[in-house]
Amino acid sequence: MSLSNHNGFPPPLNKLGVNGKPSFAGSLKYQEKLINLYHLGISSAYMLLAFVFENYKEQDFTELLEFLEFWFICRHVTNEPATNQLDKIFTELTQAQKQHYDFELIKSTLSEYLDEDSIKKSLSNTDIYEYPYLVRNILIRLEQKLRNKQTAVDFWEKTNKQRVWTIEHIYPQNPYDEKDWGDDEQNAQLKQKLHSLGNLTLTCYNSSYSNKKICRKMSSY
């Protein structure tokens, strides 16, 4: 299966309406979620999505797409199950949908691979910034949960092939004056968490924020 077409989207996701051309009534409502999933990297699940969308056209897949986004974020955070297991897992899930659509079976099967302690440990990784594609997806998911149609933002927007929204360190990598952030002990603690998820956010003002102190960043956000 080719993973891209002339529009840059995998054929199954293109067919499901990512480019605004749904193959059946109602699929356009999934566009934002399908784009998120595409950027998250879920190629192993394309077969499952293509099958259920094609064979159960009257079904609402909102719950499935929400769960797959959550599951793949957890999977990418922990790297479990291993990449070489994913195709087998989703092939078997696809085959299990042939008689009827069964979201609970998909959810229960995939949930067996989730380990809460492993997820928490991985999310507390002080070097999670090394995986920007993962950080971006987590931050976008958090932002979208707090927004509605009136405040919706395209966090994948590009201008001249550059991302408009970028990942910003709250406590800067190179602060102008560490005294702006506390005493020596406080700065030492902040530096330990420099590249952790809790010190990262999305902004379209990264260049202007730069290494400013927190109160300046907050007042201009």
mmCIF file with all atom_site columns, C-alpha atoms in Angstrom:
data_model
loop_
_atom_site.group_PDB
_atom_site.id
_atom_site.type_symbol
_atom_site.label_atom_id
_atom_site.label_alt_id
_atom_site.label_comp_id
_atom_site.label_asym_id
_atom_site.label_entity_id
_atom_site.label_seq_id
_atom_site.pdbx_PDB_ins_code
_atom_site.Cartn_x
_atom_site.Cartn_y
_atom_site.Cartn_z
_atom_site.occupancy
_atom_site.B_iso_or_equiv
_atom_site.pdbx_formal_charge
_atom_site.auth_seq_id
_atom_site.auth_comp_id
_atom_site.auth_asym_id
_atom_site.auth_atom_id
_atom_site.pdbx_PDB_model_num
ATOM 1   C CA . MET A 1 1   ? 0.000   0.000  0.000  1.00 0.00 ? 1   MET A CA 1
ATOM 2   C CA . SER A 1 2   ? 1.396   3.354  -1.013 1.00 0.00 ? 2   SER A CA 1
ATOM 3   C CA . LEU A 1 3   ? 1.483   5.759  1.914  1.00 0.00 ? 3   LEU A CA 1
ATOM 4   C CA . SER A 1 4   ? 1.083   8.958  -0.054 1.00 0.00 ? 4   SER A CA 1
ATOM 5   C CA . ASN A 1 5   ? -0.697  10.485 -3.006 1.00 0.00 ? 5   ASN A CA 1
ATOM 6   C CA . HIS A 1 6   ? -0.358  13.752 -4.886 1.00 0.00 ? 6   HIS A CA 1
ATOM 7   C CA . ASN A 1 7   ? -2.035  15.605 -2.010 1.00 0.00 ? 7   ASN A CA 1
ATOM 8   C CA . GLY A 1 8   ? 0.371   14.229 0.557  1.00 0.00 ? 8   GLY A CA 1
ATOM 9   C CA . PHE A 1 9   ? -2.171  12.103 2.406  1.00 0.00 ? 9   PHE A CA 1
ATOM 10  C CA . PRO A 1 10  ? -2.317  8.310  2.551  1.00 0.00 ? 10  PRO A CA 1
ATOM 11  C CA . PRO A 1 11  ? -5.021  6.908  0.198  1.00 0.00 ? 11  PRO A CA 1
ATOM 12  C CA . PRO A 1 12  ? -7.271  5.541  2.990  1.00 0.00 ? 12  PRO A CA 1
ATOM 13  C CA . LEU A 1 13  ? -7.348  8.905  4.777  1.00 0.00 ? 13  LEU A CA 1
ATOM 14  C CA . ASN A 1 14  ? -7.819  10.776 1.509  1.00 0.00 ? 14  ASN A CA 1
ATOM 15  C CA . LYS A 1 15  ? -10.761 8.483  0.731  1.00 0.00 ? 15  LYS A CA 1
ATOM 16  C CA . LEU A 1 16  ? -12.270 9.142  4.143  1.00 0.00 ? 16  LEU A CA 1
ATOM 17  C CA . GLY A 1 17  ? -12.440 12.859 3.573  1.00 0.00 ? 17  GLY A CA 1
ATOM 18  C CA . VAL A 1 18  ? -9.187  14.461 4.758  1.00 0.00 ? 18  VAL A CA 1
ATOM 19  C CA . ASN A 1 19  ? -9.084  16.596 1.624  1.00 0.00 ? 19  ASN A CA 1
ATOM 20  C CA . GLY A 1 20  ? -12.671 17.704 2.011  1.00 0.00 ? 20  GLY A CA 1
ATOM 21  C CA . LYS A 1 21  ? -14.009 15.186 -0.533 1.00 0.00 ? 21  LYS A CA 1
ATOM 22  C CA . PRO A 1 22  ? -15.810 12.559 1.516  1.00 0.00 ? 22  PRO A CA 1
ATOM 23  C CA . SER A 1 23  ? -16.666 9.280  -0.178 1.00 0.00 ? 23  SER A CA 1
ATOM 24  C CA . PHE A 1 24  ? -19.966 9.041  1.691  1.00 0.00 ? 24  PHE A CA 1
ATOM 25  C CA . ALA A 1 25  ? -22.354 11.354 3.476  1.00 0.00 ? 25  ALA A CA 1
ATOM 26  C CA . GLY A 1 26  ? -21.162 12.656 6.822  1.00 0.00 ? 26  GLY A CA 1
ATOM 27  C CA . SER A 1 27  ? -17.468 11.789 6.584  1.00 0.00 ? 27  SER A CA 1
ATOM 28  C CA . LEU A 1 28  ? -16.450 15.443 6.401  1.00 0.00 ? 28  LEU A CA 1
ATOM 29  C CA . LYS A 1 29  ? -17.155 15.782 10.132 1.00 0.00 ? 29  LYS A CA 1
ATOM 30  C CA . TYR A 1 30  ? -14.113 13.567 10.798 1.00 0.00 ? 30  TYR A CA 1
ATOM 31  C CA . GLN A 1 31  ? -11.703 15.731 8.828  1.00 0.00 ? 31  GLN A CA 1
ATOM 32  C CA . GLU A 1 32  ? -9.922  17.380 11.768 1.00 0.00 ? 32  GLU A CA 1
ATOM 33  C CA . LYS A 1 33  ? -9.514  14.091 13.620 1.00 0.00 ? 33  LYS A CA 1
ATOM 34  C CA . LEU A 1 34  ? -8.255  12.271 10.519 1.00 0.00 ? 34  LEU A CA 1
ATOM 35  C CA . ILE A 1 35  ? -5.667  14.981 9.923  1.00 0.00 ? 35  ILE A CA 1
ATOM 36  C CA . ASN A 1 36  ? -4.492  14.645 13.532 1.00 0.00 ? 36  ASN A CA 1
ATOM 37  C CA . LEU A 1 37  ? -4.208  10.893 13.093 1.00 0.00 ? 37  LEU A CA 1
ATOM 38  C CA . TYR A 1 38  ? -2.278  11.295 9.861  1.00 0.00 ? 38  TYR A CA 1
ATOM 39  C CA . HIS A 1 39  ? 0.265   13.567 11.549 1.00 0.00 ? 39  HIS A CA 1
ATOM 40  C CA . LEU A 1 40  ? 0.447   11.201 14.515 1.00 0.00 ? 40  LEU A CA 1
ATOM 41  C CA . GLY A 1 41  ? 1.586   8.370  12.276 1.00 0.00 ? 41  GLY A CA 1
ATOM 42  C CA . ILE A 1 42  ? -0.940  5.534  12.347 1.00 0.00 ? 42  ILE A CA 1
ATOM 43  C CA . SER A 1 43  ? -0.189  3.741  9.062  1.00 0.00 ? 43  SER A CA 1
ATOM 44  C CA . SER A 1 44  ? -0.676  0.333  10.679 1.00 0.00 ? 44  SER A CA 1
ATOM 45  C CA . ALA A 1 45  ? -4.337  1.233  11.337 1.00 0.00 ? 45  ALA A CA 1
ATOM 46  C CA . TYR A 1 46  ? -5.127  2.398  7.794  1.00 0.00 ? 46  TYR A CA 1
ATOM 47  C CA . MET A 1 47  ? -6.437  -1.041 6.809  1.00 0.00 ? 47  MET A CA 1
ATOM 48  C CA . LEU A 1 48  ? -8.865  -1.099 9.737  1.00 0.00 ? 48  LEU A CA 1
ATOM 49  C CA . LEU A 1 49  ? -10.127 2.427  9.078  1.00 0.00 ? 49  LEU A CA 1
ATOM 50  C CA . ALA A 1 50  ? -10.530 1.885  5.350  1.00 0.00 ? 50  ALA A CA 1
ATOM 51  C CA . PHE A 1 51  ? -12.470 -1.352 5.965  1.00 0.00 ? 51  PHE A CA 1
ATOM 52  C CA . VAL A 1 52  ? -14.949 -0.067 8.543  1.00 0.00 ? 52  VAL A CA 1
ATOM 53  C CA . PHE A 1 53  ? -15.548 3.230  6.734  1.00 0.00 ? 53  PHE A CA 1
ATOM 54  C CA . GLU A 1 54  ? -16.258 1.370  3.508  1.00 0.00 ? 54  GLU A CA 1
ATOM 55  C CA . ASN A 1 55  ? -18.438 -1.378 4.974  1.00 0.00 ? 55  ASN A CA 1
ATOM 56  C CA . TYR A 1 56  ? -20.328 0.405  7.748  1.00 0.00 ? 56  TYR A CA 1
ATOM 57  C CA . LYS A 1 57  ? -21.196 3.731  6.154  1.00 0.00 ? 57  LYS A CA 1
ATOM 58  C CA . GLU A 1 58  ? -24.044 4.553  8.523  1.00 0.00 ? 58  GLU A CA 1
ATOM 59  C CA . GLN A 1 59  ? -21.882 4.051  11.614 1.00 0.00 ? 59  GLN A CA 1
ATOM 60  C CA . ASP A 1 60  ? -20.621 6.962  13.699 1.00 0.00 ? 60  ASP A CA 1
ATOM 61  C CA . PHE A 1 61  ? -16.855 6.589  14.047 1.00 0.00 ? 61  PHE A CA 1
ATOM 62  C CA . THR A 1 62  ? -16.201 9.499  16.398 1.00 0.00 ? 62  THR A CA 1
ATOM 63  C CA . GLU A 1 63  ? -15.548 7.226  19.369 1.00 0.00 ? 63  GLU A CA 1
ATOM 64  C CA . LEU A 1 64  ? -13.223 4.996  17.342 1.00 0.00 ? 64  LEU A CA 1
ATOM 65  C CA . LEU A 1 65  ? -11.129 7.890  16.055 1.00 0.00 ? 65  LEU A CA 1
ATOM 66  C CA . GLU A 1 66  ? -10.887 9.439  19.524 1.00 0.00 ? 66  GLU A CA 1
ATOM 67  C CA . PHE A 1 67  ? -9.702  6.148  20.985 1.00 0.00 ? 67  PHE A CA 1
ATOM 68  C CA . LEU A 1 68  ? -7.182  5.506  18.204 1.00 0.00 ? 68  LEU A CA 1
ATOM 69  C CA . GLU A 1 69  ? -5.669  8.954  18.734 1.00 0.00 ? 69  GLU A CA 1
ATOM 70  C CA . PHE A 1 70  ? -5.365  8.324  22.467 1.00 0.00 ? 70  PHE A CA 1
ATOM 71  C CA . TRP A 1 71  ? -4.016  4.807  21.913 1.00 0.00 ? 71  TRP A CA 1
ATOM 72  C CA . PHE A 1 72  ? -1.344  5.797  19.409 1.00 0.00 ? 72  PHE A CA 1
ATOM 73  C CA . ILE A 1 73  ? -0.146  8.666  21.598 1.00 0.00 ? 73  ILE A CA 1
ATOM 74  C CA . CYS A 1 74  ? 0.278   6.204  24.479 1.00 0.00 ? 74  CYS A CA 1
ATOM 75  C CA . ARG A 1 75  ? 1.906   3.697  22.143 1.00 0.00 ? 75  ARG A CA 1
ATOM 76  C CA . HIS A 1 76  ? 4.386   6.249  20.802 1.00 0.00 ? 76  HIS A CA 1
ATOM 77  C CA . VAL A 1 77  ? 5.175   7.446  24.338 1.00 0.00 ? 77  VAL A CA 1
ATOM 78  C CA . THR A 1 78  ? 6.002   3.959  25.628 1.00 0.00 ? 78  THR A CA 1
ATOM 79  C CA . ASN A 1 79  ? 7.035   2.322  22.332 1.00 0.00 ? 79  ASN A CA 1
ATOM 80  C CA . GLU A 1 80  ? 4.823   -0.623 23.296 1.00 0.00 ? 80  GLU A CA 1
ATOM 81  C CA . PRO A 1 81  ? 3.700   -2.682 21.514 1.00 0.00 ? 81  PRO A CA 1
ATOM 82  C CA . ALA A 1 82  ? 6.766   -2.830 19.295 1.00 0.00 ? 82  ALA A CA 1
ATOM 83  C CA . THR A 1 83  ? 6.519   -1.483 15.762 1.00 0.00 ? 83  THR A CA 1
ATOM 84  C CA . ASN A 1 84  ? 6.925   -4.935 14.234 1.00 0.00 ? 84  ASN A CA 1
ATOM 85  C CA . GLN A 1 85  ? 3.781   -6.121 16.063 1.00 0.00 ? 85  GLN A CA 1
ATOM 86  C CA . LEU A 1 86  ? 1.438   -3.360 14.877 1.00 0.00 ? 86  LEU A CA 1
ATOM 87  C CA . ASP A 1 87  ? 0.557   -4.695 11.417 1.00 0.00 ? 87  ASP A CA 1
ATOM 88  C CA . LYS A 1 88  ? -0.410  -8.074 12.874 1.00 0.00 ? 88  LYS A CA 1
ATOM 89  C CA . ILE A 1 89  ? -2.532  -6.481 15.600 1.00 0.00 ? 89  ILE A CA 1
ATOM 90  C CA . PHE A 1 90  ? -4.519  -4.330 13.184 1.00 0.00 ? 90  PHE A CA 1
ATOM 91  C CA . THR A 1 91  ? -4.821  -7.026 10.536 1.00 0.00 ? 91  THR A CA 1
ATOM 92  C CA . GLU A 1 92  ? -6.483  -9.299 13.097 1.00 0.00 ? 92  GLU A CA 1
ATOM 93  C CA . LEU A 1 93  ? -8.737  -6.455 14.276 1.00 0.00 ? 93  LEU A CA 1
ATOM 94  C CA . THR A 1 94  ? -9.792  -5.782 10.686 1.00 0.00 ? 94  THR A CA 1
ATOM 95  C CA . GLN A 1 95  ? -10.646 -9.428 10.119 1.00 0.00 ? 95  GLN A CA 1
ATOM 96  C CA . ALA A 1 96  ? -12.696 -9.416 13.320 1.00 0.00 ? 96  ALA A CA 1
ATOM 97  C CA . GLN A 1 97  ? -14.913 -6.637 11.907 1.00 0.00 ? 97  GLN A CA 1
ATOM 98  C CA . LYS A 1 98  ? -16.112 -8.623 8.889  1.00 0.00 ? 98  LYS A CA 1
ATOM 99  C CA . GLN A 1 99  ? -19.368 -9.830 10.439 1.00 0.00 ? 99  GLN A CA 1
ATOM 100 C CA . HIS A 1 100 ? -20.269 -6.552 12.121 1.00 0.00 ? 100 HIS A CA 1
ATOM 101 C CA . TYR A 1 101 ? -18.660 -3.381 13.437 1.00 0.00 ? 101 TYR A CA 1
ATOM 102 C CA . ASP A 1 102 ? -17.510 -3.973 17.009 1.00 0.00 ? 102 ASP A CA 1
ATOM 103 C CA . PHE A 1 103 ? -15.887 -0.948 18.627 1.00 0.00 ? 103 PHE A CA 1
ATOM 104 C CA . GLU A 1 104 ? -15.846 -2.595 22.066 1.00 0.00 ? 104 GLU A CA 1
ATOM 105 C CA . LEU A 1 105 ? -13.728 -5.437 20.684 1.00 0.00 ? 105 LEU A CA 1
ATOM 106 C CA . ILE A 1 106 ? -11.275 -2.951 19.158 1.00 0.00 ? 106 ILE A CA 1
ATOM 107 C CA . LYS A 1 107 ? -11.105 -0.994 22.402 1.00 0.00 ? 107 LYS A CA 1
ATOM 108 C CA . SER A 1 108 ? -10.683 -4.013 24.676 1.00 0.00 ? 108 SER A CA 1
ATOM 109 C CA . THR A 1 109 ? -8.053  -5.601 22.430 1.00 0.00 ? 109 THR A CA 1
ATOM 110 C CA . LEU A 1 110 ? -5.935  -2.482 22.139 1.00 0.00 ? 110 LEU A CA 1
ATOM 111 C CA . SER A 1 111 ? -6.385  -1.601 25.819 1.00 0.00 ? 111 SER A CA 1
ATOM 112 C CA . GLU A 1 112 ? -4.539  -4.779 26.740 1.00 0.00 ? 112 GLU A CA 1
ATOM 113 C CA . TYR A 1 113 ? -1.372  -3.094 25.485 1.00 0.00 ? 113 TYR A CA 1
ATOM 114 C CA . LEU A 1 114 ? -1.802  -0.009 27.676 1.00 0.00 ? 114 LEU A CA 1
ATOM 115 C CA . ASP A 1 115 ? 0.034   0.123  30.974 1.00 0.00 ? 115 ASP A CA 1
ATOM 116 C CA . GLU A 1 116 ? -0.741  3.164  33.103 1.00 0.00 ? 116 GLU A CA 1
ATOM 117 C CA . ASP A 1 117 ? 2.531   3.057  35.040 1.00 0.00 ? 117 ASP A CA 1
ATOM 118 C CA . SER A 1 118 ? 4.591   2.848  31.842 1.00 0.00 ? 118 SER A CA 1
ATOM 119 C CA . ILE A 1 119 ? 2.665   5.742  30.329 1.00 0.00 ? 119 ILE A CA 1
ATOM 120 C CA . LYS A 1 120 ? 3.164   7.951  33.403 1.00 0.00 ? 120 LYS A CA 1
ATOM 121 C CA . LYS A 1 121 ? 6.853   7.078  33.556 1.00 0.00 ? 121 LYS A CA 1
ATOM 122 C CA . SER A 1 122 ? 7.370   7.853  29.881 1.00 0.00 ? 122 SER A CA 1
ATOM 123 C CA . LEU A 1 123 ? 5.450   11.137 30.059 1.00 0.00 ? 123 LEU A CA 1
ATOM 124 C CA . SER A 1 124 ? 7.642   12.250 32.950 1.00 0.00 ? 124 SER A CA 1
ATOM 125 C CA . ASN A 1 125 ? 10.700  11.671 30.779 1.00 0.00 ? 125 ASN A CA 1
ATOM 126 C CA . THR A 1 126 ? 12.826  14.807 31.159 1.00 0.00 ? 126 THR A CA 1
ATOM 127 C CA . ASP A 1 127 ? 13.973  14.540 27.530 1.00 0.00 ? 127 ASP A CA 1
ATOM 128 C CA . ILE A 1 128 ? 10.618  14.136 25.781 1.00 0.00 ? 128 ILE A CA 1
ATOM 129 C CA . TYR A 1 129 ? 11.487  17.231 23.701 1.00 0.00 ? 129 TYR A CA 1
ATOM 130 C CA . GLU A 1 130 ? 13.701  14.902 21.687 1.00 0.00 ? 130 GLU A CA 1
ATOM 131 C CA . TYR A 1 131 ? 10.487  13.614 20.094 1.00 0.00 ? 131 TYR A CA 1
ATOM 132 C CA . PRO A 1 132 ? 8.916   16.813 18.717 1.00 0.00 ? 132 PRO A CA 1
ATOM 133 C CA . TYR A 1 133 ? 6.307   15.021 16.542 1.00 0.00 ? 133 TYR A CA 1
ATOM 134 C CA . LEU A 1 134 ? 4.981   13.310 19.679 1.00 0.00 ? 134 LEU A CA 1
ATOM 135 C CA . VAL A 1 135 ? 5.097   16.442 21.841 1.00 0.00 ? 135 VAL A CA 1
ATOM 136 C CA . ARG A 1 136 ? 3.280   18.412 19.140 1.00 0.00 ? 136 ARG A CA 1
ATOM 137 C CA . ASN A 1 137 ? 0.482   15.833 18.939 1.00 0.00 ? 137 ASN A CA 1
ATOM 138 C CA . ILE A 1 138 ? 0.038   15.728 22.719 1.00 0.00 ? 138 ILE A CA 1
ATOM 139 C CA . LEU A 1 139 ? -0.048  19.523 23.005 1.00 0.00 ? 139 LEU A CA 1
ATOM 140 C CA . ILE A 1 140 ? -2.438  19.870 20.080 1.00 0.00 ? 140 ILE A CA 1
ATOM 141 C CA . ARG A 1 141 ? -4.770  17.279 21.597 1.00 0.00 ? 141 ARG A CA 1
ATOM 142 C CA . LEU A 1 142 ? -4.768  19.178 24.912 1.00 0.00 ? 142 LEU A CA 1
ATOM 143 C CA . GLU A 1 143 ? -5.408  22.502 23.152 1.00 0.00 ? 143 GLU A CA 1
ATOM 144 C CA . GLN A 1 144 ? -8.257  21.141 21.051 1.00 0.00 ? 144 GLN A CA 1
ATOM 145 C CA . LYS A 1 145 ? -9.959  19.732 24.130 1.00 0.00 ? 145 LYS A CA 1
ATOM 146 C CA . LEU A 1 146 ? -10.160 23.277 25.508 1.00 0.00 ? 146 LEU A CA 1
ATOM 147 C CA . ARG A 1 147 ? -11.539 24.861 22.326 1.00 0.00 ? 147 ARG A CA 1
ATOM 148 C CA . ASN A 1 148 ? -14.853 24.980 20.505 1.00 0.00 ? 148 ASN A CA 1
ATOM 149 C CA . LYS A 1 149 ? -15.824 25.836 16.922 1.00 0.00 ? 149 LYS A CA 1
ATOM 150 C CA . GLN A 1 150 ? -15.549 29.567 17.613 1.00 0.00 ? 150 GLN A CA 1
ATOM 151 C CA . THR A 1 151 ? -12.016 29.318 19.040 1.00 0.00 ? 151 THR A CA 1
ATOM 152 C CA . ALA A 1 152 ? -10.754 26.493 16.818 1.00 0.00 ? 152 ALA A CA 1
ATOM 153 C CA . VAL A 1 153 ? -7.224  26.898 15.425 1.00 0.00 ? 153 VAL A CA 1
ATOM 154 C CA . ASP A 1 154 ? -5.360  25.034 12.699 1.00 0.00 ? 154 ASP A CA 1
ATOM 155 C CA . PHE A 1 155 ? -2.302  23.972 14.673 1.00 0.00 ? 155 PHE A CA 1
ATOM 156 C CA . TRP A 1 156 ? -0.854  22.291 11.555 1.00 0.00 ? 156 TRP A CA 1
ATOM 157 C CA . GLU A 1 157 ? -0.900  25.527 9.521  1.00 0.00 ? 157 GLU A CA 1
ATOM 158 C CA . LYS A 1 158 ? 2.197   26.360 7.493  1.00 0.00 ? 158 LYS A CA 1
ATOM 159 C CA . THR A 1 159 ? 3.453   29.593 5.953  1.00 0.00 ? 159 THR A CA 1
ATOM 160 C CA . ASN A 1 160 ? 6.200   29.257 3.364  1.00 0.00 ? 160 ASN A CA 1
ATOM 161 C CA . LYS A 1 161 ? 6.560   25.597 4.405  1.00 0.00 ? 161 LYS A CA 1
ATOM 162 C CA . GLN A 1 162 ? 7.212   26.620 8.026  1.00 0.00 ? 162 GLN A CA 1
ATOM 163 C CA . ARG A 1 163 ? 4.945   25.745 10.940 1.00 0.00 ? 163 ARG A CA 1
ATOM 164 C CA . VAL A 1 164 ? 2.990   28.733 12.226 1.00 0.00 ? 164 VAL A CA 1
ATOM 165 C CA . TRP A 1 165 ? 2.546   27.084 15.620 1.00 0.00 ? 165 TRP A CA 1
ATOM 166 C CA . THR A 1 166 ? 5.779   25.889 17.170 1.00 0.00 ? 166 THR A CA 1
ATOM 167 C CA . ILE A 1 167 ? 6.859   24.298 20.439 1.00 0.00 ? 167 ILE A CA 1
ATOM 168 C CA . GLU A 1 168 ? 8.011   26.841 23.017 1.00 0.00 ? 168 GLU A CA 1
ATOM 169 C CA . HIS A 1 169 ? 9.945   26.294 26.244 1.00 0.00 ? 169 HIS A CA 1
ATOM 170 C CA . ILE A 1 170 ? 8.265   28.121 29.124 1.00 0.00 ? 170 ILE A CA 1
ATOM 171 C CA . TYR A 1 171 ? 11.454  28.217 31.141 1.00 0.00 ? 171 TYR A CA 1
ATOM 172 C CA . PRO A 1 172 ? 13.821  29.164 28.283 1.00 0.00 ? 172 PRO A CA 1
ATOM 173 C CA . GLN A 1 173 ? 16.786  27.122 27.197 1.00 0.00 ? 173 GLN A CA 1
ATOM 174 C CA . ASN A 1 174 ? 19.010  30.189 27.600 1.00 0.00 ? 174 ASN A CA 1
ATOM 175 C CA . PRO A 1 175 ? 17.385  32.676 30.009 1.00 0.00 ? 175 PRO A CA 1
ATOM 176 C CA . TYR A 1 176 ? 18.629  36.249 29.836 1.00 0.00 ? 176 TYR A CA 1
ATOM 177 C CA . ASP A 1 177 ? 18.762  36.469 33.599 1.00 0.00 ? 177 ASP A CA 1
ATOM 178 C CA . GLU A 1 178 ? 18.208  33.409 35.789 1.00 0.00 ? 178 GLU A CA 1
ATOM 179 C CA . LYS A 1 179 ? 17.270  35.691 38.682 1.00 0.00 ? 179 LYS A CA 1
ATOM 180 C CA . ASP A 1 180 ? 13.985  36.366 36.850 1.00 0.00 ? 180 ASP A CA 1
ATOM 181 C CA . TRP A 1 181 ? 13.035  32.756 37.568 1.00 0.00 ? 181 TRP A CA 1
ATOM 182 C CA . GLY A 1 182 ? 14.054  32.394 41.211 1.00 0.00 ? 182 GLY A CA 1
ATOM 183 C CA . ASP A 1 183 ? 17.083  31.575 43.303 1.00 0.00 ? 183 ASP A CA 1
ATOM 184 C CA . ASP A 1 184 ? 19.869  29.140 42.386 1.00 0.00 ? 184 ASP A CA 1
ATOM 185 C CA . GLU A 1 185 ? 18.026  26.129 43.771 1.00 0.00 ? 185 GLU A CA 1
ATOM 186 C CA . GLN A 1 186 ? 14.824  26.962 41.889 1.00 0.00 ? 186 GLN A CA 1
ATOM 187 C CA . ASN A 1 187 ? 16.720  27.449 38.641 1.00 0.00 ? 187 ASN A CA 1
ATOM 188 C CA . ALA A 1 188 ? 18.517  24.150 39.110 1.00 0.00 ? 188 ALA A CA 1
ATOM 189 C CA . GLN A 1 189 ? 15.168  22.382 39.515 1.00 0.00 ? 189 GLN A CA 1
ATOM 190 C CA . LEU A 1 190 ? 13.738  24.119 36.452 1.00 0.00 ? 190 LEU A CA 1
ATOM 191 C CA . LYS A 1 191 ? 16.742  23.133 34.354 1.00 0.00 ? 191 LYS A CA 1
ATOM 192 C CA . GLN A 1 192 ? 16.217  19.491 35.279 1.00 0.00 ? 192 GLN A CA 1
ATOM 193 C CA . LYS A 1 193 ? 12.719  19.734 33.775 1.00 0.00 ? 193 LYS A CA 1
ATOM 194 C CA . LEU A 1 194 ? 13.752  21.921 30.840 1.00 0.00 ? 194 LEU A CA 1
ATOM 195 C CA . HIS A 1 195 ? 12.768  19.434 28.114 1.00 0.00 ? 195 HIS A CA 1
ATOM 196 C CA . SER A 1 196 ? 9.885   17.781 29.966 1.00 0.00 ? 196 SER A CA 1
ATOM 197 C CA . LEU A 1 197 ? 6.287   17.992 28.791 1.00 0.00 ? 197 LEU A CA 1
ATOM 198 C CA . GLY A 1 198 ? 5.290   20.338 31.629 1.00 0.00 ? 198 GLY A CA 1
ATOM 199 C CA . ASN A 1 199 ? 7.736   22.986 30.392 1.00 0.00 ? 199 ASN A CA 1
ATOM 200 C CA . LEU A 1 200 ? 6.526   22.934 26.797 1.00 0.00 ? 200 LEU A CA 1
ATOM 201 C CA . THR A 1 201 ? 3.637   24.699 25.077 1.00 0.00 ? 201 THR A CA 1
ATOM 202 C CA . LEU A 1 202 ? 2.469   25.735 21.611 1.00 0.00 ? 202 LEU A CA 1
ATOM 203 C CA . THR A 1 203 ? 2.790   29.293 20.372 1.00 0.00 ? 203 THR A CA 1
ATOM 204 C CA . CYS A 1 204 ? 2.901   31.251 17.150 1.00 0.00 ? 204 CYS A CA 1
ATOM 205 C CA . TYR A 1 205 ? 5.122   33.867 18.822 1.00 0.00 ? 205 TYR A CA 1
ATOM 206 C CA . ASN A 1 206 ? 8.183   31.758 19.485 1.00 0.00 ? 206 ASN A CA 1
ATOM 207 C CA . SER A 1 207 ? 10.694  34.170 17.993 1.00 0.00 ? 207 SER A CA 1
ATOM 208 C CA . SER A 1 208 ? 9.313   37.138 19.936 1.00 0.00 ? 208 SER A CA 1
ATOM 209 C CA . TYR A 1 209 ? 9.059   35.231 23.231 1.00 0.00 ? 209 TYR A CA 1
ATOM 210 C CA . SER A 1 210 ? 12.588  33.909 22.927 1.00 0.00 ? 210 SER A CA 1
ATOM 211 C CA . ASN A 1 211 ? 14.241  33.960 26.377 1.00 0.00 ? 211 ASN A CA 1
ATOM 212 C CA . LYS A 1 212 ? 11.921  36.420 28.112 1.00 0.00 ? 212 LYS A CA 1
ATOM 213 C CA . LYS A 1 213 ? 10.903  35.863 31.705 1.00 0.00 ? 213 LYS A CA 1
ATOM 214 C CA . ILE A 1 214 ? 7.607   34.171 32.461 1.00 0.00 ? 214 ILE A CA 1
ATOM 215 C CA . CYS A 1 215 ? 5.572   37.259 33.379 1.00 0.00 ? 215 CYS A CA 1
ATOM 216 C CA . ARG A 1 216 ? 6.482   38.911 30.043 1.00 0.00 ? 216 ARG A CA 1
ATOM 217 C CA . LYS A 1 217 ? 5.502   35.792 28.126 1.00 0.00 ? 217 LYS A CA 1
ATOM 218 C CA . MET A 1 218 ? 2.190   35.441 29.943 1.00 0.00 ? 218 MET A CA 1
ATOM 219 C CA . SER A 1 219 ? 1.215   39.090 29.478 1.00 0.00 ? 219 SER A CA 1
ATOM 220 C CA . SER A 1 220 ? 1.772   38.930 25.709 1.00 0.00 ? 220 SER A CA 1
ATOM 221 C CA . TYR A 1 221 ? 0.235   35.491 25.125 1.00 0.00 ? 221 TYR A CA 1
#
